[in-house]
Amino acid sequence: MANDKPRALITGLTGQDGSYLAELLLEQGYDVYGVVRRSSTETYDRINHFKEKISFVQADLTDQVSMIDAIDEVRPSEVYNLAAQSFVPTSWKQPILTGDVTALGATRVLESIRVVDKKIKFYQASSSEMFGKVQEVPQTETTSFYPRSPYGVAKAYAHWITVNYRESYDMFACSGILFNHESPRRGLEFVTRKVTDGVARIKLGVAKELRLGNLDAQRDWGYALDYVRAMWLMLQQDTADDYVISSSEMHTVREMCEIAFARVDLDMNDHVVVDERFYRPAEVQELLGDCSKAKKNLGWEPKVSFKALIEMMVDADMDRVKAEIRT
Ligand code: NAP
Ligand code: G4F
């Protein structure tokens, strides 16, 4: 009997969002395929607990033929392009690589779909970092972009090439302009996770201080699991479109630290050291999204509050660091 389950291919499977999206799609009854790139060590920490339920395809966003082969082999109904060099500071150190993976990588995936089967639906992981030096507050789908990092510039290119393929080839290609979203699976270099991991280490006596950069930067932070649901909803609509996905609340890095330290009865002022090495050549000072369009058209809204998110991350890091200390 033919398998009539929907089939999804995810690039960036091993990342924070890829891992949550794969779990969500499995729950929805999909056959899930994930692009993984060759590495001397496996980077499967985030997907180890369900990896036998998914199929792996080896490919790299910098290699066009490998992407065509992956899409031809899997023949998915939906492709989610989540792979990227996604850490903003690295984009100043490796701007060419960032452009190759984060900008041209999206074109390679779109080209692969165009060549293999134009009916495959496509999701692009666009970013609020494209708004950069914000031109209006809050930011909507029509706010002009003013990116402030090579990463933001690369994402703006990937965003517009997605729009262009939709308009040029009548492809079902959507961009989700996602504001910062976090979880216990967030990479340790991003500020929320750096703080929640640092708080756990200080509380458990294996660190004394936490060195951070700009505490006055403001972000619109949400929970990654809420945000991957929005990605899926975008591809279930009758028409392809672009959507802002945000919590629509803005907080400073300092407020985020206060919540994290208070969770374990500590005072951030006793432990946080401002270190200019973590300042950026050009900063994005404030991001605040207006997700009214997603609420209206997708019926989407975030479920986890900012405080609950940071506390969940502190609790998870406390458990992890305790286990590390025991072993
Ligand atoms: P992440 O944790 O950094 O994951 C990035 C993924 O991309 C990893 O699976 C990585 O694989 C893969 N990758 C990197 N270079 C690749 C290449 N050349 N070929 C194939 N795969 C490659 O990122 P995330 O937080 O899950 O974010 C997912 C996407 O959303 C990214 O495009 C990011 O830029 C975008 N975004 C994120 C946020 C956010 O707040 N999280 C907000 C807006 C947009 P390895 O494991 O092998 O390194
Ligand atoms: O956590 P961050 O590194 O995230 P950033 O730069 O906003 O980028 C993230 O969100 C984007 C969406 O807008 C994504 F597209 C992107 O892929 C990534 O997921 O930094 C947040 C803020 C910045 O203003 C930074 O200057 O925190 C400030 N910050 C202060 N001290 C720090 C630190 N950031 C980091 N990473 N490390 C610090 O010590």
mmCIF file with all atom_site columns, C-alpha atoms in Angstrom, residues 24-97:
data_model
loop_
_atom_site.group_PDB
_atom_site.id
_atom_site.type_symbol
_atom_site.label_atom_id
_atom_site.label_alt_id
_atom_site.label_comp_id
_atom_site.label_asym_id
_atom_site.label_entity_id
_atom_site.label_seq_id
_atom_site.pdbx_PDB_ins_code
_atom_site.Cartn_x
_atom_site.Cartn_y
_atom_site.Cartn_z
_atom_site.occupancy
_atom_site.B_iso_or_equiv
_atom_site.pdbx_formal_charge
_atom_site.auth_seq_id
_atom_site.auth_comp_id
_atom_site.auth_asym_id
_atom_site.auth_atom_id
_atom_site.pdbx_PDB_model_num
ATOM 1  C CA . LEU A 1 24 ? 6.017  18.778 15.971 1.00 0.00 ? 24 LEU A CA 1
ATOM 2  C CA . LEU A 1 25 ? 5.841  17.323 12.436 1.00 0.00 ? 25 LEU A CA 1
ATOM 3  C CA . LEU A 1 26 ? 6.136  13.764 13.784 1.00 0.00 ? 26 LEU A CA 1
ATOM 4  C CA . GLU A 1 27 ? 3.174  14.511 16.078 1.00 0.00 ? 27 GLU A CA 1
ATOM 5  C CA . GLN A 1 28 ? 1.254  15.759 13.030 1.00 0.00 ? 28 GLN A CA 1
ATOM 6  C CA . GLY A 1 29 ? 1.838  12.435 11.262 1.00 0.00 ? 29 GLY A CA 1
ATOM 7  C CA . TYR A 1 30 ? 4.611  13.448 8.860  1.00 0.00 ? 30 TYR A CA 1
ATOM 8  C CA . ASP A 1 31 ? 7.497  11.375 7.603  1.00 0.00 ? 31 ASP A CA 1
ATOM 9  C CA . VAL A 1 32 ? 10.395 13.611 8.632  1.00 0.00 ? 32 VAL A CA 1
ATOM 10 C CA . TYR A 1 33 ? 13.722 13.833 6.789  1.00 0.00 ? 33 TYR A CA 1
ATOM 11 C CA . GLY A 1 34 ? 16.586 15.982 8.018  1.00 0.00 ? 34 GLY A CA 1
ATOM 12 C CA . VAL A 1 35 ? 19.588 17.372 6.184  1.00 0.00 ? 35 VAL A CA 1
ATOM 13 C CA . VAL A 1 36 ? 22.790 16.800 8.133  1.00 0.00 ? 36 VAL A CA 1
ATOM 14 C CA . ARG A 1 37 ? 26.257 17.828 7.059  1.00 0.00 ? 37 ARG A CA 1
ATOM 15 C CA . ARG A 1 38 ? 29.329 15.694 7.374  1.00 0.00 ? 38 ARG A CA 1
ATOM 16 C CA . SER A 1 39 ? 31.250 16.325 10.581 1.00 0.00 ? 39 SER A CA 1
ATOM 17 C CA . SER A 1 40 ? 34.058 14.511 12.398 1.00 0.00 ? 40 SER A CA 1
ATOM 18 C CA . THR A 1 41 ? 31.807 14.352 15.459 1.00 0.00 ? 41 THR A CA 1
ATOM 19 C CA . GLU A 1 42 ? 28.029 13.929 15.505 1.00 0.00 ? 42 GLU A CA 1
ATOM 20 C CA . THR A 1 43 ? 26.116 17.027 16.664 1.00 0.00 ? 43 THR A CA 1
ATOM 21 C CA . TYR A 1 44 ? 22.901 15.201 17.531 1.00 0.00 ? 44 TYR A CA 1
ATOM 22 C CA . ASP A 1 45 ? 22.457 16.282 21.172 1.00 0.00 ? 45 ASP A CA 1
ATOM 23 C CA . ARG A 1 46 ? 19.120 17.995 20.513 1.00 0.00 ? 46 ARG A CA 1
ATOM 24 C CA . ILE A 1 47 ? 17.600 15.106 18.534 1.00 0.00 ? 47 ILE A CA 1
ATOM 25 C CA . ASN A 1 48 ? 19.096 12.033 20.213 1.00 0.00 ? 48 ASN A CA 1
ATOM 26 C CA . HIS A 1 49 ? 15.886 11.283 22.100 1.00 0.00 ? 49 HIS A CA 1
ATOM 27 C CA . PHE A 1 50 ? 13.858 10.759 18.876 1.00 0.00 ? 50 PHE A CA 1
ATOM 28 C CA . LYS A 1 51 ? 16.421 10.237 16.140 1.00 0.00 ? 51 LYS A CA 1
ATOM 29 C CA . GLU A 1 52 ? 15.270 6.712  15.282 1.00 0.00 ? 52 GLU A CA 1
ATOM 30 C CA . LYS A 1 53 ? 11.950 8.229  14.129 1.00 0.00 ? 53 LYS A CA 1
ATOM 31 C CA . ILE A 1 54 ? 13.512 10.406 11.427 1.00 0.00 ? 54 ILE A CA 1
ATOM 32 C CA . SER A 1 55 ? 15.573 9.785  8.283  1.00 0.00 ? 55 SER A CA 1
ATOM 33 C CA . PHE A 1 56 ? 18.845 11.553 7.599  1.00 0.00 ? 56 PHE A CA 1
ATOM 34 C CA . VAL A 1 57 ? 20.074 12.892 4.271  1.00 0.00 ? 57 VAL A CA 1
ATOM 35 C CA . GLN A 1 58 ? 23.656 14.063 3.944  1.00 0.00 ? 58 GLN A CA 1
ATOM 36 C CA . ALA A 1 59 ? 23.955 17.436 2.198  1.00 0.00 ? 59 ALA A CA 1
ATOM 37 C CA . ASP A 1 60 ? 25.374 20.914 2.719  1.00 0.00 ? 60 ASP A CA 1
ATOM 38 C CA . LEU A 1 61 ? 23.815 24.275 1.912  1.00 0.00 ? 61 LEU A CA 1
ATOM 39 C CA . THR A 1 62 ? 27.047 25.376 0.252  1.00 0.00 ? 62 THR A CA 1
ATOM 40 C CA . ASP A 1 63 ? 26.864 22.500 -2.252 1.00 0.00 ? 63 ASP A CA 1
ATOM 41 C CA . GLN A 1 64 ? 24.160 22.881 -4.916 1.00 0.00 ? 64 GLN A CA 1
ATOM 42 C CA . VAL A 1 65 ? 24.270 19.334 -6.256 1.00 0.00 ? 65 VAL A CA 1
ATOM 43 C CA . SER A 1 66 ? 23.976 17.796 -2.788 1.00 0.00 ? 66 SER A CA 1
ATOM 44 C CA . MET A 1 67 ? 20.819 19.861 -2.191 1.00 0.00 ? 67 MET A CA 1
ATOM 45 C CA . ILE A 1 68 ? 19.276 18.873 -5.533 1.00 0.00 ? 68 ILE A CA 1
ATOM 46 C CA . ASP A 1 69 ? 20.068 15.222 -4.795 1.00 0.00 ? 69 ASP A CA 1
ATOM 47 C CA . ALA A 1 70 ? 18.561 15.472 -1.290 1.00 0.00 ? 70 ALA A CA 1
ATOM 48 C CA . ILE A 1 71 ? 15.292 16.942 -2.561 1.00 0.00 ? 71 ILE A CA 1
ATOM 49 C CA . ASP A 1 72 ? 15.135 14.564 -5.519 1.00 0.00 ? 72 ASP A CA 1
ATOM 50 C CA . GLU A 1 73 ? 15.732 11.546 -3.259 1.00 0.00 ? 73 GLU A CA 1
ATOM 51 C CA . VAL A 1 74 ? 13.185 12.533 -0.599 1.00 0.00 ? 74 VAL A CA 1
ATOM 52 C CA . ARG A 1 75 ? 10.550 14.191 -2.849 1.00 0.00 ? 75 ARG A CA 1
ATOM 53 C CA . PRO A 1 76 ? 9.037  16.046 0.120  1.00 0.00 ? 76 PRO A CA 1
ATOM 54 C CA . SER A 1 77 ? 5.757  17.941 0.074  1.00 0.00 ? 77 SER A CA 1
ATOM 55 C CA . GLU A 1 78 ? 7.281  20.638 2.329  1.00 0.00 ? 78 GLU A CA 1
ATOM 56 C CA . VAL A 1 79 ? 10.824 21.957 2.792  1.00 0.00 ? 79 VAL A CA 1
ATOM 57 C CA . TYR A 1 80 ? 11.768 24.027 5.850  1.00 0.00 ? 80 TYR A CA 1
ATOM 58 C CA . ASN A 1 81 ? 15.033 25.911 5.332  1.00 0.00 ? 81 ASN A CA 1
ATOM 59 C CA . LEU A 1 82 ? 16.315 26.470 8.880  1.00 0.00 ? 82 LEU A CA 1
ATOM 60 C CA . ALA A 1 83 ? 20.043 25.950 8.249  1.00 0.00 ? 83 ALA A CA 1
ATOM 61 C CA . ALA A 1 84 ? 22.235 29.023 8.661  1.00 0.00 ? 84 ALA A CA 1
ATOM 62 C CA . GLN A 1 85 ? 25.368 30.447 10.227 1.00 0.00 ? 85 GLN A CA 1
ATOM 63 C CA . SER A 1 86 ? 23.048 31.960 12.820 1.00 0.00 ? 86 SER A CA 1
ATOM 64 C CA . PHE A 1 87 ? 25.309 33.616 15.427 1.00 0.00 ? 87 PHE A CA 1
ATOM 65 C CA . VAL A 1 88 ? 25.509 37.374 14.779 1.00 0.00 ? 88 VAL A CA 1
ATOM 66 C CA . PRO A 1 89 ? 29.058 38.042 16.202 1.00 0.00 ? 89 PRO A CA 1
ATOM 67 C CA . THR A 1 90 ? 30.515 35.231 14.049 1.00 0.00 ? 90 THR A CA 1
ATOM 68 C CA . SER A 1 91 ? 29.109 36.963 10.981 1.00 0.00 ? 91 SER A CA 1
ATOM 69 C CA . TRP A 1 92 ? 31.690 39.768 11.383 1.00 0.00 ? 92 TRP A CA 1
ATOM 70 C CA . LYS A 1 93 ? 34.497 37.234 11.727 1.00 0.00 ? 93 LYS A CA 1
ATOM 71 C CA . GLN A 1 94 ? 33.258 35.057 8.824  1.00 0.00 ? 94 GLN A CA 1
ATOM 72 C CA . PRO A 1 95 ? 31.199 37.343 6.570  1.00 0.00 ? 95 PRO A CA 1
ATOM 73 C CA . ILE A 1 96 ? 31.889 35.391 3.373  1.00 0.00 ? 96 ILE A CA 1
ATOM 74 C CA . LEU A 1 97 ? 30.901 32.050 4.908  1.00 0.00 ? 97 LEU A CA 1
#
